[in-house]
Amino acid sequence: MKTVVVALVGPTGVGKTSAAMDLAKDLNAEIVSIDSMQLYRGMDIGTDKATPEMRKQVRHHLLDVKEPTEEVTVAEFQALARDAITDIAGRGRTPLLVGGSGLYFRAVVDNLSFPPRAPEVRARLEEESEALGAEALHARLAEFDAKAAARIEPANARRTIRALEVIEITGRPFSDNDSWDGYESIYELRAIGLERPREELFERIERRVDEMLARGLVEETSRVAEAGMGRTARMALGYRQVLENPTATTQELKAEIVQATKRFARRQGSWFRADPRIEWVGADASDLANRVGLDRTDVAEGARRLES
């Protein structure tokens, strides 16, 4: 029998954190973050990480497990998340995946494979990105693999480099991966997507950025950067804008972070909307547990199956 896994997904700013807390309590669940940046210690404000008080109420997994200097691949994240799911289910509780990364969500729940790596190729491409700019490498990717280029934002040097690395190593398009074409989970998946009208979502994003800056996002970025940040951590929303604009005023930073976050939210919505397994509900819905169709009896039965 497949392990039952519940997922709560949606764009940044939609209200996943508070909804996940209520749902976790209803389902006797533990939360597994599927946010690639919440892995990093010290990056709390910009990633809107669960507070210590929240973590006392509901156990969270995959928060603060890596230093910002470390590079974590999707394959490594996949292994970490699946280990957490096995641990949670083995103790008779429900694994609840929460986050806005469509890539990491699918990596965890679906039978996806990941192409090989070549550090020397990647290093050379990173040097070219520094010299020519991310957009130039993205234009090169579009020549070799238009499908992959369409899925990657031109400014996202990390993903563009990865796609070009795979093409050079394998001689095949990065998008030529059949395992991504279907939607068949290795778990018994119950997925809920939270949504809000776009205007309301964008207003919430603006308020959220205001709050992050007021709480000390700039100061937090400086502390983390001084201790060292790898390429992945430096790409995090908010942190990236602060690092790239050290002399910007608070209002200038706000405008840049809000603009980037809105673009990201639109991409998140497009990614998740393509997944037919996700049931979409209003972010203020009070019956999420009923929509999941899982109660404590189901959880107990799942635990008994694992023991037998």
CSV table of C-alpha atoms in Angstrom, one decimal:
chain,number,residue,atom,x,y,z
A,1,MET,CA,0.0,0.0,0.0
A,2,LYS,CA,1.2,3.5,-0.8
A,3,THR,CA,1.9,6.0,2.0
A,4,VAL,CA,-0.7,8.7,2.3
A,5,VAL,CA,0.8,12.1,1.8
A,6,VAL,CA,-1.1,15.4,1.9
A,7,ALA,CA,0.2,18.5,0.1
A,8,LEU,CA,-0.8,22.2,0.5
A,9,VAL,CA,0.6,24.3,-2.3
A,10,GLY,CA,0.1,27.6,-4.0
A,11,PRO,CA,1.8,30.9,-4.9
A,12,THR,CA,3.9,32.9,-2.4
A,13,GLY,CA,1.8,35.2,-0.2
A,14,VAL,CA,-1.4,33.2,-0.6
A,15,GLY,CA,-1.5,32.1,3.1
A,16,LYS,CA,-0.1,28.6,3.1
A,17,THR,CA,1.7,28.9,6.4
A,18,SER,CA,-1.4,29.7,8.6
A,19,ALA,CA,-3.6,27.3,6.7
A,20,ALA,CA,-1.0,24.5,7.1
A,21,MET,CA,-0.9,25.0,10.8
A,22,ASP,CA,-4.7,24.5,11.1
A,23,LEU,CA,-4.7,21.5,8.7
A,24,ALA,CA,-1.8,19.9,10.5
A,25,LYS,CA,-3.6,20.0,13.8
A,26,ASP,CA,-6.8,18.6,12.2
A,27,LEU,CA,-4.9,15.7,10.6
A,28,ASN,CA,-2.4,14.9,13.3
A,29,ALA,CA,0.2,15.8,10.8
A,30,GLU,CA,3.8,17.0,10.7
A,31,ILE,CA,4.9,19.6,8.1
A,32,VAL,CA,7.6,19.0,5.5
A,33,SER,CA,8.7,22.2,3.9
A,34,ILE,CA,9.1,22.0,0.2
A,35,ASP,CA,10.7,25.4,-0.1
A,36,SER,CA,14.3,25.2,-1.3
A,37,MET,CA,15.4,28.3,0.6
A,38,GLN,CA,13.9,27.4,4.0
A,39,LEU,CA,16.6,24.7,4.2
A,40,TYR,CA,19.2,27.4,5.0
A,41,ARG,CA,20.0,28.5,8.5
A,42,GLY,CA,19.8,32.2,9.3
A,43,MET,CA,17.5,33.0,6.3
A,44,ASP,CA,14.4,33.5,8.3
A,45,ILE,CA,12.8,36.8,7.4
A,46,GLY,CA,13.1,36.6,3.6
A,47,THR,CA,11.8,33.0,3.4
A,48,ASP,CA,8.9,33.7,5.9
A,49,LYS,CA,10.0,30.6,7.8
A,50,ALA,CA,7.7,29.2,10.5
A,51,THR,CA,8.3,30.8,13.8
A,52,PRO,CA,9.7,29.0,16.9
A,53,GLU,CA,6.2,29.2,18.4
A,54,MET,CA,4.7,27.5,15.3
A,55,ARG,CA,7.3,24.8,15.5
A,56,LYS,CA,6.4,24.1,19.1
A,57,GLN,CA,2.7,23.5,18.1
A,58,VAL,CA,3.4,21.4,15.0
A,59,ARG,CA,6.6,19.6,14.2
A,60,HIS,CA,8.3,20.9,11.0
A,61,HIS,CA,10.9,19.2,8.8
A,62,LEU,CA,13.5,20.5,6.4
A,63,LEU,CA,14.0,23.9,8.1
A,64,ASP,CA,17.5,25.0,9.0
A,65,VAL,CA,19.3,21.9,7.9
A,66,LYS,CA,22.0,23.4,5.7
A,67,GLU,CA,24.4,26.3,5.8
A,68,PRO,CA,23.8,29.1,3.2
A,69,THR,CA,27.2,28.3,1.7
A,70,GLU,CA,26.1,24.8,0.7
A,71,GLU,CA,24.6,23.9,-2.7
A,72,VAL,CA,21.7,21.6,-2.5
A,73,THR,CA,20.6,19.8,-5.7
A,74,VAL,CA,17.0,18.9,-6.4
A,75,ALA,CA,18.0,15.2,-6.1
A,76,GLU,CA,19.4,15.8,-2.7
A,77,PHE,CA,16.3,17.7,-1.6
A,78,GLN,CA,14.2,14.7,-2.9
A,79,ALA,CA,16.1,12.3,-0.7
A,80,LEU,CA,15.8,14.5,2.4
A,81,ALA,CA,12.1,15.0,1.9
A,82,ARG,CA,11.4,11.4,1.3
A,83,ASP,CA,13.3,10.4,4.4
A,84,ALA,CA,11.2,12.8,6.4
A,85,ILE,CA,8.0,11.4,4.9
A,86,THR,CA,9.1,7.8,5.8
A,87,ASP,CA,9.9,8.9,9.4
A,88,ILE,CA,6.6,10.7,9.9
A,89,ALA,CA,4.4,7.9,8.4
A,90,GLY,CA,6.4,5.3,10.4
A,91,ARG,CA,5.3,7.0,13.6
A,92,GLY,CA,1.6,6.9,12.6
A,93,ARG,CA,1.3,10.6,11.7
A,94,THR,CA,0.5,12.3,8.4
A,95,PRO,CA,3.2,13.9,6.2
A,96,LEU,CA,1.9,17.3,5.1
A,97,LEU,CA,4.0,18.9,2.4
A,98,VAL,CA,3.8,22.7,2.3
A,99,GLY,CA,5.4,25.1,-0.1
A,100,GLY,CA,5.4,27.0,-3.4
A,101,SER,CA,8.1,25.3,-5.4
A,102,GLY,CA,6.4,23.2,-8.1
A,103,LEU,CA,9.8,21.7,-9.1
A,104,TYR,CA,10.5,20.5,-5.5
A,105,PHE,CA,6.9,19.3,-5.0
A,106,ARG,CA,7.1,17.1,-8.1
A,107,ALA,CA,10.6,15.9,-7.3
A,108,VAL,CA,9.3,14.6,-3.9
A,109,VAL,CA,6.0,13.0,-4.8
A,110,ASP,CA,6.7,11.7,-8.4
A,111,ASN,CA,9.0,9.1,-9.7
A,112,LEU,CA,11.4,11.6,-11.3
A,113,SER,CA,15.0,11.0,-12.3
A,114,PHE,CA,17.7,13.6,-12.5
A,115,PRO,CA,20.5,13.8,-15.2
A,116,PRO,CA,24.2,13.5,-14.3
A,117,ARG,CA,26.5,16.4,-13.3
A,118,ALA,CA,29.9,17.5,-14.4
A,119,PRO,CA,31.6,20.0,-12.0
A,120,GLU,CA,34.1,21.1,-14.6
A,121,VAL,CA,31.4,21.9,-17.2
A,122,ARG,CA,29.3,23.7,-14.6
A,123,ALA,CA,32.3,25.8,-13.4
A,124,ARG,CA,33.0,26.9,-17.0
A,125,LEU,CA,29.3,27.8,-17.6
A,126,GLU,CA,29.3,29.7,-14.3
A,127,GLU,CA,32.3,31.8,-15.5
A,128,GLU,CA,30.5,32.5,-18.8
A,129,SER,CA,27.4,33.6,-16.9
A,130,GLU,CA,29.5,36.0,-14.8
A,131,ALA,CA,31.2,37.4,-17.9
A,132,LEU,CA,28.2,37.5,-20.4
A,133,GLY,CA,25.2,37.6,-18.1
A,134,ALA,CA,22.4,35.2,-17.4
A,135,GLU,CA,20.3,36.4,-20.3
A,136,ALA,CA,23.0,35.6,-22.8
A,137,LEU,CA,23.2,32.0,-21.6
A,138,HIS,CA,19.5,31.8,-21.6
A,139,ALA,CA,19.5,32.8,-25.3
A,140,ARG,CA,22.0,30.0,-26.0
A,141,LEU,CA,19.7,27.5,-24.2
A,142,ALA,CA,16.8,28.7,-26.4
A,143,GLU,CA,18.8,27.7,-29.5
A,144,PHE,CA,19.5,24.2,-28.2
A,145,ASP,CA,16.3,23.5,-26.2
A,146,ALA,CA,13.4,26.0,-26.7
A,147,LYS,CA,11.1,23.9,-24.5
A,148,ALA,CA,13.5,24.1,-21.5
A,149,ALA,CA,14.1,27.8,-22.1
A,150,ALA,CA,10.4,28.5,-22.0
A,151,ARG,CA,10.2,27.0,-18.6
A,152,ILE,CA,13.1,29.0,-17.1
A,153,GLU,CA,13.2,32.7,-16.4
A,154,PRO,CA,16.0,34.4,-18.3
A,155,ALA,CA,17.4,35.9,-15.1
A,156,ASN,CA,17.6,32.5,-13.4
A,157,ALA,CA,21.3,31.7,-14.1
A,158,ARG,CA,21.4,28.7,-11.9
A,159,ARG,CA,18.7,26.7,-13.7
A,160,THR,CA,19.9,27.9,-17.1
A,161,ILE,CA,23.4,26.7,-16.3
A,162,ARG,CA,22.0,23.3,-15.2
A,163,ALA,CA,20.1,22.9,-18.4
A,164,LEU,CA,23.2,23.7,-20.5
A,165,GLU,CA,25.3,21.4,-18.4
A,166,VAL,CA,23.0,18.5,-19.1
A,167,ILE,CA,22.8,19.2,-22.8
A,168,GLU,CA,26.6,19.3,-23.0
A,169,ILE,CA,27.1,16.1,-20.9
A,170,THR,CA,24.4,14.0,-22.6
A,171,GLY,CA,24.0,15.5,-26.0
A,172,ARG,CA,20.3,15.5,-25.5
A,173,PRO,CA,17.8,18.3,-24.7
A,174,PHE,CA,17.3,19.1,-21.0
A,175,SER,CA,13.6,18.8,-21.6
A,176,ASP,CA,13.9,15.3,-23.0
A,177,ASN,CA,13.0,13.6,-19.8
A,178,ASP,CA,9.9,11.4,-20.1
A,179,SER,CA,9.5,11.1,-16.3
A,180,TRP,CA,8.2,14.7,-16.2
A,181,ASP,CA,5.4,14.2,-18.7
A,182,GLY,CA,3.0,12.2,-16.5
A,183,TYR,CA,1.5,12.9,-13.1
A,184,GLU,CA,1.6,9.6,-11.2
A,185,SER,CA,2.8,9.8,-7.6
A,186,ILE,CA,4.7,7.2,-5.7
A,187,TYR,CA,2.4,8.1,-2.8
A,188,GLU,CA,-1.3,8.2,-2.2
A,189,LEU,CA,-1.4,11.9,-2.8
A,190,ARG,CA,-4.1,14.3,-1.6
A,191,ALA,CA,-3.1,17.8,-2.9
A,192,ILE,CA,-4.8,21.1,-2.2
A,193,GLY,CA,-4.0,24.3,-3.9
A,194,LEU,CA,-4.8,27.7,-2.3
A,195,GLU,CA,-5.9,30.6,-4.5
A,196,ARG,CA,-6.9,34.2,-4.2
A,197,PRO,CA,-8.0,36.8,-6.8
A,198,ARG,CA,-4.8,38.2,-8.4
A,199,GLU,CA,-5.4,41.7,-7.2
A,200,GLU,CA,-5.8,40.5,-3.6
A,201,LEU,CA,-2.8,38.3,-3.9
A,202,PHE,CA,-0.6,41.1,-5.1
A,203,GLU,CA,-1.8,43.4,-2.3
A,204,ARG,CA,-0.8,40.7,0.2
A,205,ILE,CA,2.6,40.4,-1.5
A,206,GLU,CA,3.2,44.2,-1.1
A,207,ARG,CA,2.2,44.1,2.6
A,208,ARG,CA,4.5,41.0,3.1
A,209,VAL,CA,7.5,42.8,1.6
A,210,ASP,CA,6.8,45.8,3.8
A,211,GLU,CA,6.8,43.6,6.8
A,212,MET,CA,10.0,41.8,5.8
A,213,LEU,CA,11.8,45.1,5.4
A,214,ALA,CA,10.5,46.4,8.7
A,215,ARG,CA,11.6,43.2,10.5
A,216,GLY,CA,15.1,43.6,9.2
A,217,LEU,CA,15.5,41.8,5.9
A,218,VAL,CA,18.5,44.1,4.9
A,219,GLU,CA,20.3,43.5,8.2
A,220,GLU,CA,19.6,39.7,8.0
A,221,THR,CA,21.0,39.6,4.4
A,222,SER,CA,24.1,41.4,5.5
A,223,ARG,CA,24.7,38.9,8.4
A,224,VAL,CA,24.2,35.9,6.2
A,225,ALA,CA,26.3,37.3,3.4
A,226,GLU,CA,29.2,38.1,5.8
A,227,ALA,CA,29.3,34.5,6.9
A,228,GLY,CA,29.1,33.3,3.3
A,229,MET,CA,26.4,32.5,0.8
A,230,GLY,CA,26.5,30.0,-2.1
A,231,ARG,CA,25.1,30.6,-5.5
A,232,THR,CA,21.7,29.0,-4.6
A,233,ALA,CA,21.2,31.0,-1.4
A,234,ARG,CA,22.1,34.3,-3.2
A,235,MET,CA,19.3,33.7,-5.7
A,236,ALA,CA,16.6,33.7,-3.0
A,237,LEU,CA,13.9,36.3,-3.4
A,238,GLY,CA,14.5,39.4,-1.4
A,239,TYR,CA,18.1,38.5,-0.5
A,240,ARG,CA,19.1,38.7,-4.2
A,241,GLN,CA,17.7,42.2,-4.6
A,242,VAL,CA,19.4,43.4,-1.4
A,243,LEU,CA,22.7,42.0,-2.5
A,244,GLU,CA,22.5,43.4,-6.0
A,245,ASN,CA,21.5,46.9,-4.8
A,246,PRO,CA,23.6,47.7,-1.7
A,247,THR,CA,22.9,51.5,-2.0
A,248,ALA,CA,19.2,51.3,-2.7
A,249,THR,CA,16.7,53.0,-0.5
A,250,THR,CA,14.0,51.1,1.3
A,251,GLN,CA,11.4,52.1,-1.2
A,252,GLU,CA,13.6,51.2,-4.1
A,253,LEU,CA,14.2,47.8,-2.6
A,254,LYS,CA,10.5,47.3,-1.9
A,255,ALA,CA,9.7,48.1,-5.6
A,256,GLU,CA,12.2,45.6,-6.9
A,257,ILE,CA,11.3,42.8,-4.5
A,258,VAL,CA,7.6,43.2,-5.0
A,259,GLN,CA,8.0,43.1,-8.8
A,260,ALA,CA,10.2,40.0,-8.7
A,261,THR,CA,7.8,38.3,-6.2
A,262,LYS,CA,4.8,39.0,-8.4
A,263,ARG,CA,6.5,37.5,-11.4
A,264,PHE,CA,7.4,34.5,-9.3
A,265,ALA,CA,3.8,34.1,-8.0
A,266,ARG,CA,2.6,34.1,-11.6
A,267,ARG,CA,5.0,31.3,-12.5
A,268,GLN,CA,4.1,29.3,-9.5
A,269,GLY,CA,0.4,29.5,-10.4
A,270,SER,CA,1.1,28.4,-14.0
A,271,TRP,CA,3.2,25.4,-12.8
A,272,PHE,CA,0.7,24.1,-10.2
A,273,ARG,CA,-2.3,24.7,-12.5
A,274,ALA,CA,-0.8,22.2,-15.0
A,275,ASP,CA,-1.0,19.4,-12.3
A,276,PRO,CA,-4.5,17.8,-12.6
A,277,ARG,CA,-4.2,16.2,-9.2
A,278,ILE,CA,-4.4,19.5,-7.3
A,279,GLU,CA,-7.9,20.6,-6.0
A,280,TRP,CA,-8.1,24.4,-5.9
A,281,VAL,CA,-9.9,26.1,-3.1
A,282,GLY,CA,-10.1,29.7,-1.7
A,283,ALA,CA,-7.3,30.5,0.7
A,284,ASP,CA,-9.9,31.3,3.4
A,285,ALA,CA,-11.7,28.0,3.2
A,286,SER,CA,-12.3,26.4,6.6
A,287,ASP,CA,-13.0,22.9,5.4
A,288,LEU,CA,-9.5,21.8,4.1
A,289,ALA,CA,-9.5,18.6,6.2
A,290,ASN,CA,-12.8,17.6,4.7
A,291,ARG,CA,-11.5,18.3,1.2
A,292,VAL,CA,-8.5,16.2,1.8
A,293,GLY,CA,-10.8,13.3,2.7
A,294,LEU,CA,-8.5,12.1,5.5
A,295,ASP,CA,-9.3,11.8,9.2
A,296,ARG,CA,-7.5,10.4,12.2
A,297,THR,CA,-9.0,6.9,11.6
A,298,ASP,CA,-7.3,6.9,8.2
A,299,VAL,CA,-4.0,7.9,9.8
A,300,ALA,CA,-4.2,5.1,12.3
A,301,GLU,CA,-5.0,2.6,9.7
A,302,GLY,CA,-2.0,3.7,7.6
A,303,ALA,CA,0.2,3.2,10.6
A,304,ARG,CA,-1.1,-0.3,11.1
A,305,ARG,CA,-0.4,-1.1,7.5
A,306,LEU,CA,3.2,0.0,7.9
A,307,GLU,CA,3.6,-2.2,10.9
A,308,SER,CA,2.1,-5.3,9.3
